[in-house]
C-alpha cells in the first residue's frame, strides 16, 4: 500500500492542510517484485504513472486499473499498454497496485477528464470490491463522488507531490537502514530466500490461506451500490465529450486453480458485469477468452500475468476496442 495523504502548506489545497495523491513521483525508475526470475525496472512519467514516452496532449486511450494494468511484474515493454502501443494504439496507463474503484474514479476525474481521450478502458479484477470496501469511509475519495465539480488539480501540483513523496521516501529509507534492512537481509540469508525465489518454491498453505481470507470477505450492499454509482458517473462524464467507455475483466490466477471457494468471486463478478451491461458499457471478459483460446490458462501467469499473459490480454483488448 502506498502513502497517499500528506500534509501541505499549499494555500490552494482543496483539503485544508492536506493533499491526497493518486500518481507517484515523476520521472523516476522503480523496481518491481520478482515473479519471473528477475526484478523489472519501470519508468514513471511526468505525473508519476508507469508510462514510457507519453504525450498527455496527444493520446487516444486511457487505461484505468490496478496491478495488472500497471504491469506487475514484467519488463515495462511487455505490459499491456506497451503491447497496445506496438499495435499503433496510442494508449496510456493510469494504474497502481491495490488501486480500488474509488481510487480509480478519482484518477479518472484528475487525469482523464482534463485531456478528454477518445476511449477509456475501465478494468475490474477479483480484489477490486474488497479494496473498495476498505475505502467506503475515506472522506478524501468520497469527495470525488459527492461533488461533481470537485478536483484537487493534481496535474498542476506535480512539483509539490514530488517534494512531499520524495521527502517521505527518504525519511523512511533512513529508518529502514537503521532497523528493518539489516534484520531482513539476515533472515534472507538464513532462509536462502533468493534461491527459493529462483526455484519458484512457495508455501502453498500460506497462499491458500490468503486467497481464502479474500474469498471469505462478504461484500456488503453499500459497496455494490457505490460501485454502481461509480460506473454510472464515469459513463455520464465520458459522454460529455463523446468518449467510448469499455469494461474489461482480468481474472486472477486462482480462477484457474483448484480452489473450492471461488463461488464468491464469481457471484461478485456477475453482479458487477450486470452493472456494466445496464449502463450500456461494452464488456470484455478475459476469463472467457482465456478458456476459449488457451489450452493451459495457468501458463499465462506467474502470480500476475507473465510476458505471454500480458501480450494475450493486449491482443484481446486491441480487437475489442476496434470492434465496431
Short mmCIF file of C-alpha atoms in Angstrom, two decimals:
data_model
loop_
_atom_site.label_atom_id
_atom_site.label_comp_id
_atom_site.label_asym_id
_atom_site.label_seq_id
_atom_site.Cartn_x
_atom_site.Cartn_y
_atom_site.Cartn_z
CA UNK A 1 0.00 0.00 0.00
CA UNK A 2 1.23 3.45 -0.95
CA UNK A 3 1.30 6.54 1.21
CA UNK A 4 -1.22 8.91 -0.38
CA UNK A 5 -2.15 11.52 2.22
CA UNK A 6 0.38 14.26 3.02
CA UNK A 7 0.43 17.49 5.00
CA UNK A 8 0.89 20.56 2.85
CA UNK A 9 1.33 24.29 3.31
CA UNK A 10 -0.23 25.00 -0.07
CA UNK A 11 -2.98 27.62 0.43
CA UNK A 12 -4.74 26.33 -2.70
CA UNK A 13 -5.19 22.84 -1.24
CA UNK A 14 -8.73 21.52 -1.70
CA UNK A 15 -8.46 19.78 1.66
CA UNK A 16 -7.27 22.13 4.46
CA UNK A 17 -3.61 21.40 5.05
CA UNK A 18 -3.72 18.09 3.13
CA UNK A 19 -3.17 16.67 -0.32
CA UNK A 20 -4.42 13.22 -1.34
CA UNK A 21 -2.11 11.94 -4.06
CA UNK A 22 -3.03 9.43 -6.78
CA UNK A 23 0.04 9.26 -9.03
CA UNK A 24 3.62 8.86 -7.91
CA UNK A 25 6.92 10.74 -8.12
CA UNK A 26 7.60 11.99 -11.63
CA UNK A 27 10.43 10.86 -13.91
CA UNK A 28 11.89 8.17 -11.65
CA UNK A 29 12.69 4.49 -12.04
CA UNK A 30 11.24 1.98 -9.59
CA UNK A 31 11.98 -1.72 -9.06
CA UNK A 32 9.06 -4.16 -9.09
CA UNK A 33 8.74 -7.52 -7.36
CA UNK A 34 10.38 -10.72 -8.61
CA UNK A 35 7.72 -13.03 -10.06
CA UNK A 36 9.53 -14.19 -13.18
CA UNK A 37 13.11 -14.67 -12.00
CA UNK A 38 14.17 -11.00 -12.22
CA UNK A 39 13.34 -7.57 -10.77
CA UNK A 40 11.87 -5.35 -13.51
CA UNK A 41 12.71 -1.64 -13.55
CA UNK A 42 9.85 0.67 -14.51
CA UNK A 43 10.00 4.33 -15.54
CA UNK A 44 7.39 6.79 -14.27
CA UNK A 45 6.24 9.68 -16.43
CA UNK A 46 5.75 13.38 -15.68
CA UNK A 47 2.75 12.64 -13.45
CA UNK A 48 4.21 9.55 -11.77
CA UNK A 49 2.38 6.89 -13.78
CA UNK A 50 4.06 3.86 -15.37
CA UNK A 51 4.43 5.08 -18.94
CA UNK A 52 7.28 5.35 -21.43
CA UNK A 53 7.40 8.30 -23.84
CA UNK A 54 3.86 9.55 -23.21
CA UNK A 55 2.42 12.80 -24.55
CA UNK A 56 -0.56 13.80 -22.43
CA UNK A 57 -1.63 16.35 -25.04
CA UNK A 58 -1.93 13.62 -27.65
CA UNK A 59 -3.23 10.21 -26.60
CA UNK A 60 -6.34 8.30 -27.60
CA UNK A 61 -6.90 5.59 -24.98
CA UNK A 62 -6.70 5.74 -21.16
CA UNK A 63 -6.36 2.52 -19.14
CA UNK A 64 -7.53 2.75 -15.50
CA UNK A 65 -6.89 -0.12 -13.08
CA UNK A 66 -4.66 -1.87 -10.57
CA UNK A 67 -1.58 -4.09 -10.58
CA UNK A 68 -2.37 -5.96 -13.82
CA UNK A 69 -2.75 -2.66 -15.66
CA UNK A 70 0.40 -1.29 -14.02
CA UNK A 71 2.21 -4.35 -15.37
CA UNK A 72 3.35 -6.43 -12.38
CA UNK A 73 5.92 -7.95 -12.76
CA UNK A 74 7.34 -7.90 -16.25
CA UNK A 75 9.65 -5.59 -18.18
CA UNK A 76 7.89 -2.34 -18.97
CA UNK A 77 7.97 -3.01 -22.71
CA UNK A 78 5.95 -6.21 -22.07
CA UNK A 79 3.00 -4.74 -20.14
CA UNK A 80 -0.48 -4.14 -21.58
CA UNK A 81 -0.06 -0.51 -22.56
CA UNK A 82 3.29 -1.14 -24.28
CA UNK A 83 1.79 -4.03 -26.22
CA UNK A 84 -1.07 -1.79 -27.32
CA UNK A 85 1.39 0.87 -28.47
CA UNK A 86 3.19 -1.74 -30.56
CA UNK A 87 -0.14 -2.10 -32.41
CA UNK A 88 -0.24 1.67 -33.05
CA UNK A 89 -2.84 2.23 -30.34
CA UNK A 90 -1.88 5.49 -28.63
CA UNK A 91 -2.62 4.50 -25.03
CA UNK A 92 -1.52 5.50 -21.53
CA UNK A 93 -1.72 3.62 -18.23
CA UNK A 94 -3.16 5.24 -15.10
CA UNK A 95 -2.76 2.38 -12.66
CA UNK A 96 -1.10 1.28 -9.44
CA UNK A 97 -1.23 -1.96 -7.49
CA UNK A 98 -4.11 -2.10 -4.96
CA UNK A 99 -5.97 0.75 -6.65
CA UNK A 100 -9.61 0.02 -5.89
CA UNK A 101 -12.59 1.54 -7.75
CA UNK A 102 -12.78 4.67 -5.58
CA UNK A 103 -9.14 5.50 -6.30
CA UNK A 104 -9.73 4.68 -9.96
CA UNK A 105 -12.68 7.09 -10.13
CA UNK A 106 -10.62 9.87 -8.52
CA UNK A 107 -7.88 9.11 -11.07
CA UNK A 108 -10.43 9.36 -13.87
CA UNK A 109 -11.52 12.81 -12.71
CA UNK A 110 -8.00 14.13 -12.10
CA UNK A 111 -6.05 12.64 -15.02
CA UNK A 112 -8.57 11.67 -17.72
CA UNK A 113 -11.20 14.44 -17.70
CA UNK A 114 -8.71 17.26 -18.39
CA UNK A 115 -7.35 15.52 -21.52
CA UNK A 116 -10.59 14.02 -22.91
CA UNK A 117 -9.27 10.94 -24.75
CA UNK A 118 -11.41 9.19 -27.33
CA UNK A 119 -11.55 5.88 -25.43
CA UNK A 120 -11.43 4.88 -21.76
CA UNK A 121 -10.89 1.30 -20.58
CA UNK A 122 -12.08 0.57 -17.04
CA UNK A 123 -10.56 -2.62 -15.61
CA UNK A 124 -12.04 -4.89 -12.97
CA UNK A 125 -10.18 -7.65 -11.09
CA UNK A 126 -11.26 -10.07 -8.37
CA UNK A 127 -9.87 -7.99 -5.49
CA UNK A 128 -11.44 -4.68 -6.50
CA UNK A 129 -14.57 -4.81 -4.35
CA UNK A 130 -12.51 -5.87 -1.33
CA UNK A 131 -10.19 -2.89 -1.81
CA UNK A 132 -13.19 -0.62 -2.33
CA UNK A 133 -14.95 -1.76 0.82
CA UNK A 134 -11.90 -0.64 2.82
CA UNK A 135 -12.28 2.88 1.39
CA UNK A 136 -16.00 3.46 1.83
CA UNK A 137 -15.41 5.88 4.70
CA UNK A 138 -12.44 7.66 3.08
CA UNK A 139 -13.57 11.30 3.13
CA UNK A 140 -10.97 12.31 0.54
CA UNK A 141 -12.14 9.77 -2.04
CA UNK A 142 -15.82 10.26 -1.20
CA UNK A 143 -15.49 13.94 -2.13
CA UNK A 144 -14.96 12.94 -5.76
CA UNK A 145 -18.25 11.02 -5.72
CA UNK A 146 -20.35 13.54 -3.83
CA UNK A 147 -19.21 16.70 -5.61
CA UNK A 148 -19.30 16.53 -9.41
CA UNK A 149 -17.14 19.64 -9.77
CA UNK A 150 -14.51 18.63 -7.20
CA UNK A 151 -10.82 18.41 -8.16
CA UNK A 152 -7.52 18.83 -6.35
CA UNK A 153 -5.93 19.97 -9.64
CA UNK A 154 -3.23 17.35 -9.19
CA UNK A 155 -1.84 17.69 -12.72
CA UNK A 156 -0.85 21.27 -11.84
CA UNK A 157 0.72 20.28 -8.50
CA UNK A 158 3.27 17.67 -9.54
CA UNK A 159 6.23 19.62 -8.15
CA UNK A 160 4.51 19.71 -4.77
CA UNK A 161 3.72 15.99 -4.99
CA UNK A 162 7.31 15.18 -5.95
CA UNK A 163 8.71 17.09 -2.97
CA UNK A 164 6.32 15.57 -0.42
CA UNK A 165 6.66 11.99 -1.66
CA UNK A 166 10.44 12.19 -2.09
CA UNK A 167 10.94 13.55 1.43
CA UNK A 168 8.65 10.84 2.81
CA UNK A 169 10.58 8.12 0.95
CA UNK A 170 13.97 9.40 2.10
CA UNK A 171 12.87 9.69 5.73
CA UNK A 172 11.52 6.15 5.70
CA UNK A 173 14.65 4.84 4.00
CA UNK A 174 16.76 6.20 6.84
CA UNK A 175 14.53 4.38 9.32
CA UNK A 176 14.70 1.20 7.25
CA UNK A 177 18.50 1.32 7.07
CA UNK A 178 18.75 1.53 10.85
CA UNK A 179 16.32 -1.27 11.63
CA UNK A 180 14.48 -3.37 9.12
CA UNK A 181 17.04 -3.74 6.35
CA UNK A 182 19.79 -5.38 8.41
CA UNK A 183 17.32 -7.72 10.10
CA UNK A 184 15.60 -8.53 6.81
CA UNK A 185 18.84 -9.27 4.96
CA UNK A 186 19.94 -11.56 7.80
CA UNK A 187 16.69 -13.51 7.61
CA UNK A 188 17.06 -13.82 3.84
CA UNK A 189 20.49 -15.37 4.32
CA UNK A 190 19.17 -17.86 6.85
CA UNK A 191 16.18 -18.86 4.73
CA UNK A 192 18.12 -18.83 1.44
CA UNK A 193 15.12 -17.00 0.03
CA UNK A 194 16.94 -15.82 -3.10
CA UNK A 195 17.41 -19.44 -4.12
CA UNK A 196 13.84 -20.28 -3.15
CA UNK A 197 12.58 -17.47 -5.39
CA UNK A 198 14.66 -18.58 -8.36
CA UNK A 199 13.45 -22.15 -7.98
CA UNK A 200 9.87 -20.86 -7.58
CA UNK A 201 9.35 -22.58 -4.22
CA UNK A 202 6.47 -21.21 -2.19
CA UNK A 203 4.35 -22.06 0.80
CA UNK A 204 1.11 -23.32 -0.74
CA UNK A 205 -0.64 -23.49 2.63
CA UNK A 206 0.11 -19.82 3.25
CA UNK A 207 -1.04 -18.90 -0.25
CA UNK A 208 -4.27 -20.87 0.18
CA UNK A 209 -4.94 -19.07 3.44
CA UNK A 210 -4.52 -15.62 1.84
CA UNK A 211 -6.86 -16.47 -1.01
CA UNK A 212 -9.42 -17.98 1.37
CA UNK A 213 -9.31 -14.83 3.50
CA UNK A 214 -10.10 -12.74 0.43
CA UNK A 215 -12.84 -15.10 -0.71
CA UNK A 216 -14.44 -15.04 2.74
CA UNK A 217 -14.85 -11.24 2.74
CA UNK A 218 -18.56 -10.57 2.37
CA UNK A 219 -19.23 -7.61 0.11
CA UNK A 220 -22.00 -5.51 1.62
CA UNK A 221 -24.84 -3.77 -0.19
CA UNK A 222 -23.31 -0.31 0.26
CA UNK A 223 -20.20 -1.43 -1.63
CA UNK A 224 -22.25 -2.73 -4.57
CA UNK A 225 -24.35 0.44 -4.65
CA UNK A 226 -21.27 2.65 -4.56
CA UNK A 227 -19.61 0.65 -7.33
CA UNK A 228 -22.72 1.03 -9.47
CA UNK A 229 -22.68 4.78 -8.81
CA UNK A 230 -19.03 4.98 -9.86
CA UNK A 231 -19.70 3.12 -13.11
CA UNK A 232 -22.74 5.28 -13.84
CA UNK A 233 -20.91 8.55 -13.16
CA UNK A 234 -17.88 7.50 -15.21
CA UNK A 235 -20.17 6.73 -18.14
CA UNK A 236 -22.06 10.02 -17.79
CA UNK A 237 -18.89 12.10 -17.62
CA UNK A 238 -17.29 10.30 -20.58
CA UNK A 239 -20.44 11.03 -22.58
CA UNK A 240 -19.81 14.78 -22.13
CA UNK A 241 -17.04 14.64 -24.74
CA UNK A 242 -18.49 11.61 -26.55
CA UNK A 243 -15.76 9.24 -25.38
CA UNK A 244 -16.26 5.50 -25.63
CA UNK A 245 -16.11 3.65 -22.29
CA UNK A 246 -15.15 -0.05 -22.19
CA UNK A 247 -15.21 -2.55 -19.31
CA UNK A 248 -12.54 -5.29 -19.09
CA UNK A 249 -12.44 -8.09 -16.54
CA UNK A 250 -8.98 -9.52 -15.77
CA UNK A 251 -9.19 -12.85 -13.89
CA UNK A 252 -6.70 -13.61 -11.14
CA UNK A 253 -4.52 -16.70 -11.36
CA UNK A 254 -6.52 -18.53 -8.71
CA UNK A 255 -9.57 -18.54 -11.02
CA UNK A 256 -7.75 -21.29 -12.94
CA UNK A 257 -6.52 -23.23 -9.92
CA UNK A 258 -8.34 -25.94 -7.97
CA UNK A 259 -9.84 -23.85 -5.18
CA UNK A 260 -13.28 -24.73 -3.86
CA UNK A 261 -14.04 -21.20 -2.68
CA UNK A 262 -14.20 -19.32 -6.00
CA UNK A 263 -18.01 -19.08 -5.96
CA UNK A 264 -17.96 -15.80 -4.04
CA UNK A 265 -15.69 -14.17 -6.61
CA UNK A 266 -17.91 -15.44 -9.42
CA UNK A 267 -21.05 -14.12 -7.70
CA UNK A 268 -19.47 -10.67 -7.30
CA UNK A 269 -18.34 -10.74 -10.92
CA UNK A 270 -21.86 -11.47 -12.17
CA UNK A 271 -23.24 -8.50 -10.22
CA UNK A 272 -20.54 -6.15 -11.49
CA UNK A 273 -20.92 -7.26 -15.12
CA UNK A 274 -24.67 -6.72 -14.87
CA UNK A 275 -23.97 -3.12 -13.76
CA UNK A 276 -21.78 -2.50 -16.80
CA UNK A 277 -24.41 -4.04 -19.04
CA UNK A 278 -27.19 -1.92 -17.51
CA UNK A 279 -25.12 1.19 -18.21
CA UNK A 280 -24.60 0.10 -21.84
CA UNK A 281 -20.85 -0.35 -21.47
CA UNK A 282 -19.25 -2.92 -23.81
CA UNK A 283 -17.74 -5.80 -21.81
CA UNK A 284 -14.64 -7.91 -22.44
CA UNK A 285 -14.46 -10.93 -20.13
CA UNK A 286 -10.86 -12.09 -20.41
CA UNK A 287 -11.58 -15.21 -18.38
CA UNK A 288 -13.86 -16.43 -21.16
CA UNK A 289 -11.29 -15.57 -23.83
CA UNK A 290 -8.51 -17.36 -21.95
CA UNK A 291 -10.61 -20.51 -21.54
CA UNK A 292 -11.62 -20.36 -25.20
CA UNK A 293 -8.19 -19.79 -26.69
CA UNK A 294 -5.63 -21.27 -24.28
CA UNK A 295 -5.16 -24.98 -23.68
CA UNK A 296 -3.28 -24.23 -20.45
CA UNK A 297 -4.62 -20.99 -18.93
CA UNK A 298 -2.23 -21.20 -15.99
CA UNK A 299 0.70 -20.90 -18.42
CA UNK A 300 -0.18 -17.22 -18.88
CA UNK A 301 0.57 -16.41 -15.23
CA UNK A 302 3.36 -16.08 -12.72
CA UNK A 303 1.36 -14.53 -9.89
CA UNK A 304 0.14 -11.80 -12.18
CA UNK A 305 0.36 -12.30 -15.93
CA UNK A 306 3.75 -13.25 -17.33
CA UNK A 307 5.07 -11.86 -20.62
CA UNK A 308 2.82 -14.14 -22.68
CA UNK A 309 -0.19 -13.35 -20.50
CA UNK A 310 0.15 -9.60 -20.94
CA UNK A 311 0.54 -10.00 -24.70
CA UNK A 312 -2.56 -12.18 -24.82
CA UNK A 313 -4.56 -9.60 -22.84
CA UNK A 314 -3.38 -6.75 -25.05
CA UNK A 315 -4.22 -8.68 -28.22
CA UNK A 316 -7.76 -9.28 -26.99
CA UNK A 317 -8.19 -5.68 -25.84
CA UNK A 318 -6.96 -4.35 -29.18
CA UNK A 319 -9.57 -6.44 -31.01
CA UNK A 320 -12.24 -5.47 -28.51
CA UNK A 321 -11.88 -1.69 -28.74
CA UNK A 322 -11.56 -1.75 -32.53
CA UNK A 323 -14.62 -3.97 -32.99
CA UNK A 324 -17.49 -1.76 -34.11
#
